[in-house]
């Protein structure tokens, strides 16, 4: 199963649209990729903007027919995802049965 690696670092609010466009362009060039693996270990102190960026990236991946999983989500990000109800939508790639990039 081919994957596309997409690292995410803390970015200013409002960067989500540009990120989604960048991912869409990457996926257009990688027709063989089935899964987008978003590396999120840099999101040590996640913000609402980070959640917006992740949601937009997931939407871009789904629109392109790809699966979207997180890699190396820290405790703060996992807690924030659970608190906001996004934990099931933005899945951690470490779950059993999930692909590892």
JSON list of C-alpha atoms in Angstrom, two decimals:
[
{"chain": "A", "resi": 1, "resn": "UNK", "atom": "CA", "xyz": [0.00, 0.00, 0.00]},
{"chain": "A", "resi": 2, "resn": "UNK", "atom": "CA", "xyz": [1.57, 3.25, -1.13]},
{"chain": "A", "resi": 3, "resn": "UNK", "atom": "CA", "xyz": [1.56, 6.17, 1.27]},
{"chain": "A", "resi": 4, "resn": "UNK", "atom": "CA", "xyz": [2.24, 9.88, 1.08]},
{"chain": "A", "resi": 5, "resn": "UNK", "atom": "CA", "xyz": [4.03, 11.45, 4.03]},
{"chain": "A", "resi": 6, "resn": "UNK", "atom": "CA", "xyz": [2.77, 14.90, 5.00]},
{"chain": "A", "resi": 7, "resn": "UNK", "atom": "CA", "xyz": [4.45, 16.50, 8.03]},
{"chain": "A", "resi": 8, "resn": "UNK", "atom": "CA", "xyz": [2.49, 19.15, 9.91]},
{"chain": "A", "resi": 9, "resn": "UNK", "atom": "CA", "xyz": [4.14, 21.75, 12.09]},
{"chain": "A", "resi": 10, "resn": "UNK", "atom": "CA", "xyz": [2.53, 24.58, 14.07]},
{"chain": "A", "resi": 11, "resn": "UNK", "atom": "CA", "xyz": [1.36, 27.24, 11.64]},
{"chain": "A", "resi": 12, "resn": "UNK", "atom": "CA", "xyz": [-0.56, 30.48, 12.04]},
{"chain": "A", "resi": 13, "resn": "UNK", "atom": "CA", "xyz": [-4.36, 30.44, 11.97]},
{"chain": "A", "resi": 14, "resn": "UNK", "atom": "CA", "xyz": [-5.72, 30.65, 8.46]},
{"chain": "A", "resi": 15, "resn": "UNK", "atom": "CA", "xyz": [-3.09, 28.40, 6.89]},
{"chain": "A", "resi": 16, "resn": "UNK", "atom": "CA", "xyz": [-5.51, 25.51, 6.39]},
{"chain": "A", "resi": 17, "resn": "UNK", "atom": "CA", "xyz": [-6.61, 26.37, 2.87]},
{"chain": "A", "resi": 18, "resn": "UNK", "atom": "CA", "xyz": [-3.03, 26.62, 1.59]},
{"chain": "A", "resi": 19, "resn": "UNK", "atom": "CA", "xyz": [-2.15, 23.33, 3.31]},
{"chain": "A", "resi": 20, "resn": "UNK", "atom": "CA", "xyz": [-5.13, 21.59, 1.74]},
{"chain": "A", "resi": 21, "resn": "UNK", "atom": "CA", "xyz": [-4.18, 22.93, -1.70]},
{"chain": "A", "resi": 22, "resn": "UNK", "atom": "CA", "xyz": [-0.60, 21.72, -1.21]},
{"chain": "A", "resi": 23, "resn": "UNK", "atom": "CA", "xyz": [-1.83, 18.26, -0.23]},
{"chain": "A", "resi": 24, "resn": "UNK", "atom": "CA", "xyz": [-4.26, 18.13, -3.17]},
{"chain": "A", "resi": 25, "resn": "UNK", "atom": "CA", "xyz": [-1.40, 18.96, -5.58]},
{"chain": "A", "resi": 26, "resn": "UNK", "atom": "CA", "xyz": [0.80, 16.31, -3.99]},
{"chain": "A", "resi": 27, "resn": "UNK", "atom": "CA", "xyz": [-1.94, 13.71, -4.30]},
{"chain": "A", "resi": 28, "resn": "UNK", "atom": "CA", "xyz": [-2.59, 14.64, -7.92]},
{"chain": "A", "resi": 29, "resn": "UNK", "atom": "CA", "xyz": [1.07, 13.87, -8.61]},
{"chain": "A", "resi": 30, "resn": "UNK", "atom": "CA", "xyz": [0.94, 10.62, -6.63]},
{"chain": "A", "resi": 31, "resn": "UNK", "atom": "CA", "xyz": [-1.97, 8.69, -8.11]},
{"chain": "A", "resi": 32, "resn": "UNK", "atom": "CA", "xyz": [-0.53, 5.46, -6.64]},
{"chain": "A", "resi": 33, "resn": "UNK", "atom": "CA", "xyz": [-0.86, 6.70, -3.06]},
{"chain": "A", "resi": 34, "resn": "UNK", "atom": "CA", "xyz": [-3.73, 5.21, -1.08]},
{"chain": "A", "resi": 35, "resn": "UNK", "atom": "CA", "xyz": [-3.01, 6.66, 2.37]},
{"chain": "A", "resi": 36, "resn": "UNK", "atom": "CA", "xyz": [-1.88, 10.07, 3.56]},
{"chain": "A", "resi": 37, "resn": "UNK", "atom": "CA", "xyz": [0.19, 9.73, 6.73]},
{"chain": "A", "resi": 38, "resn": "UNK", "atom": "CA", "xyz": [0.27, 13.06, 8.53]},
{"chain": "A", "resi": 39, "resn": "UNK", "atom": "CA", "xyz": [3.24, 13.31, 10.89]},
{"chain": "A", "resi": 40, "resn": "UNK", "atom": "CA", "xyz": [2.08, 15.43, 13.85]},
{"chain": "A", "resi": 41, "resn": "UNK", "atom": "CA", "xyz": [4.79, 14.96, 16.49]},
{"chain": "A", "resi": 42, "resn": "UNK", "atom": "CA", "xyz": [5.69, 18.66, 16.19]},
{"chain": "A", "resi": 43, "resn": "UNK", "atom": "CA", "xyz": [2.24, 19.65, 17.52]},
{"chain": "A", "resi": 44, "resn": "UNK", "atom": "CA", "xyz": [3.36, 19.52, 21.15]},
{"chain": "A", "resi": 45, "resn": "UNK", "atom": "CA", "xyz": [1.01, 22.31, 22.28]},
{"chain": "A", "resi": 46, "resn": "UNK", "atom": "CA", "xyz": [-1.84, 22.00, 19.77]},
{"chain": "A", "resi": 47, "resn": "UNK", "atom": "CA", "xyz": [-4.21, 24.88, 19.15]},
{"chain": "A", "resi": 48, "resn": "UNK", "atom": "CA", "xyz": [-7.63, 25.32, 17.59]},
{"chain": "A", "resi": 49, "resn": "UNK", "atom": "CA", "xyz": [-5.82, 26.38, 14.41]},
{"chain": "A", "resi": 50, "resn": "UNK", "atom": "CA", "xyz": [-3.97, 23.05, 14.37]},
{"chain": "A", "resi": 51, "resn": "UNK", "atom": "CA", "xyz": [-7.30, 21.21, 14.60]},
{"chain": "A", "resi": 52, "resn": "UNK", "atom": "CA", "xyz": [-8.64, 23.31, 11.72]},
{"chain": "A", "resi": 53, "resn": "UNK", "atom": "CA", "xyz": [-5.57, 22.48, 9.65]},
{"chain": "A", "resi": 54, "resn": "UNK", "atom": "CA", "xyz": [-5.92, 18.75, 10.37]},
{"chain": "A", "resi": 55, "resn": "UNK", "atom": "CA", "xyz": [-9.61, 18.77, 9.51]},
{"chain": "A", "resi": 56, "resn": "UNK", "atom": "CA", "xyz": [-8.93, 20.57, 6.22]},
{"chain": "A", "resi": 57, "resn": "UNK", "atom": "CA", "xyz": [-6.15, 18.12, 5.35]},
{"chain": "A", "resi": 58, "resn": "UNK", "atom": "CA", "xyz": [-8.42, 15.17, 6.07]},
{"chain": "A", "resi": 59, "resn": "UNK", "atom": "CA", "xyz": [-11.13, 16.68, 3.88]},
{"chain": "A", "resi": 60, "resn": "UNK", "atom": "CA", "xyz": [-8.65, 17.23, 1.04]},
{"chain": "A", "resi": 61, "resn": "UNK", "atom": "CA", "xyz": [-7.46, 13.62, 1.32]},
{"chain": "A", "resi": 62, "resn": "UNK", "atom": "CA", "xyz": [-11.03, 12.25, 1.35]},
{"chain": "A", "resi": 63, "resn": "UNK", "atom": "CA", "xyz": [-11.98, 14.40, -1.64]},
{"chain": "A", "resi": 64, "resn": "UNK", "atom": "CA", "xyz": [-9.07, 12.82, -3.49]},
{"chain": "A", "resi": 65, "resn": "UNK", "atom": "CA", "xyz": [-10.30, 9.36, -2.44]},
{"chain": "A", "resi": 66, "resn": "UNK", "atom": "CA", "xyz": [-7.44, 8.73, -0.01]},
{"chain": "A", "resi": 67, "resn": "UNK", "atom": "CA", "xyz": [-7.38, 7.60, 3.58]},
{"chain": "A", "resi": 68, "resn": "UNK", "atom": "CA", "xyz": [-5.92, 10.04, 6.13]},
{"chain": "A", "resi": 69, "resn": "UNK", "atom": "CA", "xyz": [-4.21, 8.93, 9.34]},
{"chain": "A", "resi": 70, "resn": "UNK", "atom": "CA", "xyz": [-2.10, 10.66, 11.96]},
{"chain": "A", "resi": 71, "resn": "UNK", "atom": "CA", "xyz": [1.32, 9.49, 13.03]},
{"chain": "A", "resi": 72, "resn": "UNK", "atom": "CA", "xyz": [2.97, 10.19, 16.38]},
{"chain": "A", "resi": 73, "resn": "UNK", "atom": "CA", "xyz": [0.20, 12.27, 17.94]},
{"chain": "A", "resi": 74, "resn": "UNK", "atom": "CA", "xyz": [1.34, 13.31, 21.39]},
{"chain": "A", "resi": 75, "resn": "UNK", "atom": "CA", "xyz": [-0.78, 13.16, 24.53]},
{"chain": "A", "resi": 76, "resn": "UNK", "atom": "CA", "xyz": [-1.89, 16.80, 24.29]},
{"chain": "A", "resi": 77, "resn": "UNK", "atom": "CA", "xyz": [-3.10, 16.40, 20.70]},
{"chain": "A", "resi": 78, "resn": "UNK", "atom": "CA", "xyz": [-4.85, 13.10, 21.44]},
{"chain": "A", "resi": 79, "resn": "UNK", "atom": "CA", "xyz": [-6.60, 14.69, 24.43]},
{"chain": "A", "resi": 80, "resn": "UNK", "atom": "CA", "xyz": [-7.69, 17.69, 22.38]},
{"chain": "A", "resi": 81, "resn": "UNK", "atom": "CA", "xyz": [-9.00, 15.45, 19.61]},
{"chain": "A", "resi": 82, "resn": "UNK", "atom": "CA", "xyz": [-10.99, 13.44, 22.15]},
{"chain": "A", "resi": 83, "resn": "UNK", "atom": "CA", "xyz": [-12.29, 16.57, 23.89]},
{"chain": "A", "resi": 84, "resn": "UNK", "atom": "CA", "xyz": [-13.52, 18.07, 20.62]},
{"chain": "A", "resi": 85, "resn": "UNK", "atom": "CA", "xyz": [-15.01, 14.82, 19.30]},
{"chain": "A", "resi": 86, "resn": "UNK", "atom": "CA", "xyz": [-12.52, 14.62, 16.45]},
{"chain": "A", "resi": 87, "resn": "UNK", "atom": "CA", "xyz": [-10.66, 11.53, 17.69]},
{"chain": "A", "resi": 88, "resn": "UNK", "atom": "CA", "xyz": [-12.71, 9.16, 15.52]},
{"chain": "A", "resi": 89, "resn": "UNK", "atom": "CA", "xyz": [-12.50, 11.41, 12.46]},
{"chain": "A", "resi": 90, "resn": "UNK", "atom": "CA", "xyz": [-8.75, 12.03, 12.71]},
{"chain": "A", "resi": 91, "resn": "UNK", "atom": "CA", "xyz": [-7.50, 8.56, 13.48]},
{"chain": "A", "resi": 92, "resn": "UNK", "atom": "CA", "xyz": [-4.11, 7.74, 14.89]},
{"chain": "A", "resi": 93, "resn": "UNK", "atom": "CA", "xyz": [-2.19, 5.41, 12.56]},
{"chain": "A", "resi": 94, "resn": "UNK", "atom": "CA", "xyz": [-0.98, 3.40, 15.56]},
{"chain": "A", "resi": 95, "resn": "UNK", "atom": "CA", "xyz": [-4.38, 1.80, 16.12]},
{"chain": "A", "resi": 96, "resn": "UNK", "atom": "CA", "xyz": [-4.52, -1.93, 15.47]},
{"chain": "A", "resi": 97, "resn": "UNK", "atom": "CA", "xyz": [-5.24, -2.68, 11.85]},
{"chain": "A", "resi": 98, "resn": "UNK", "atom": "CA", "xyz": [-4.22, 0.76, 10.67]},
{"chain": "A", "resi": 99, "resn": "UNK", "atom": "CA", "xyz": [-1.43, 1.08, 8.12]},
{"chain": "A", "resi": 100, "resn": "UNK", "atom": "CA", "xyz": [1.96, 2.33, 9.18]},
{"chain": "A", "resi": 101, "resn": "UNK", "atom": "CA", "xyz": [3.67, 4.51, 6.62]}
]
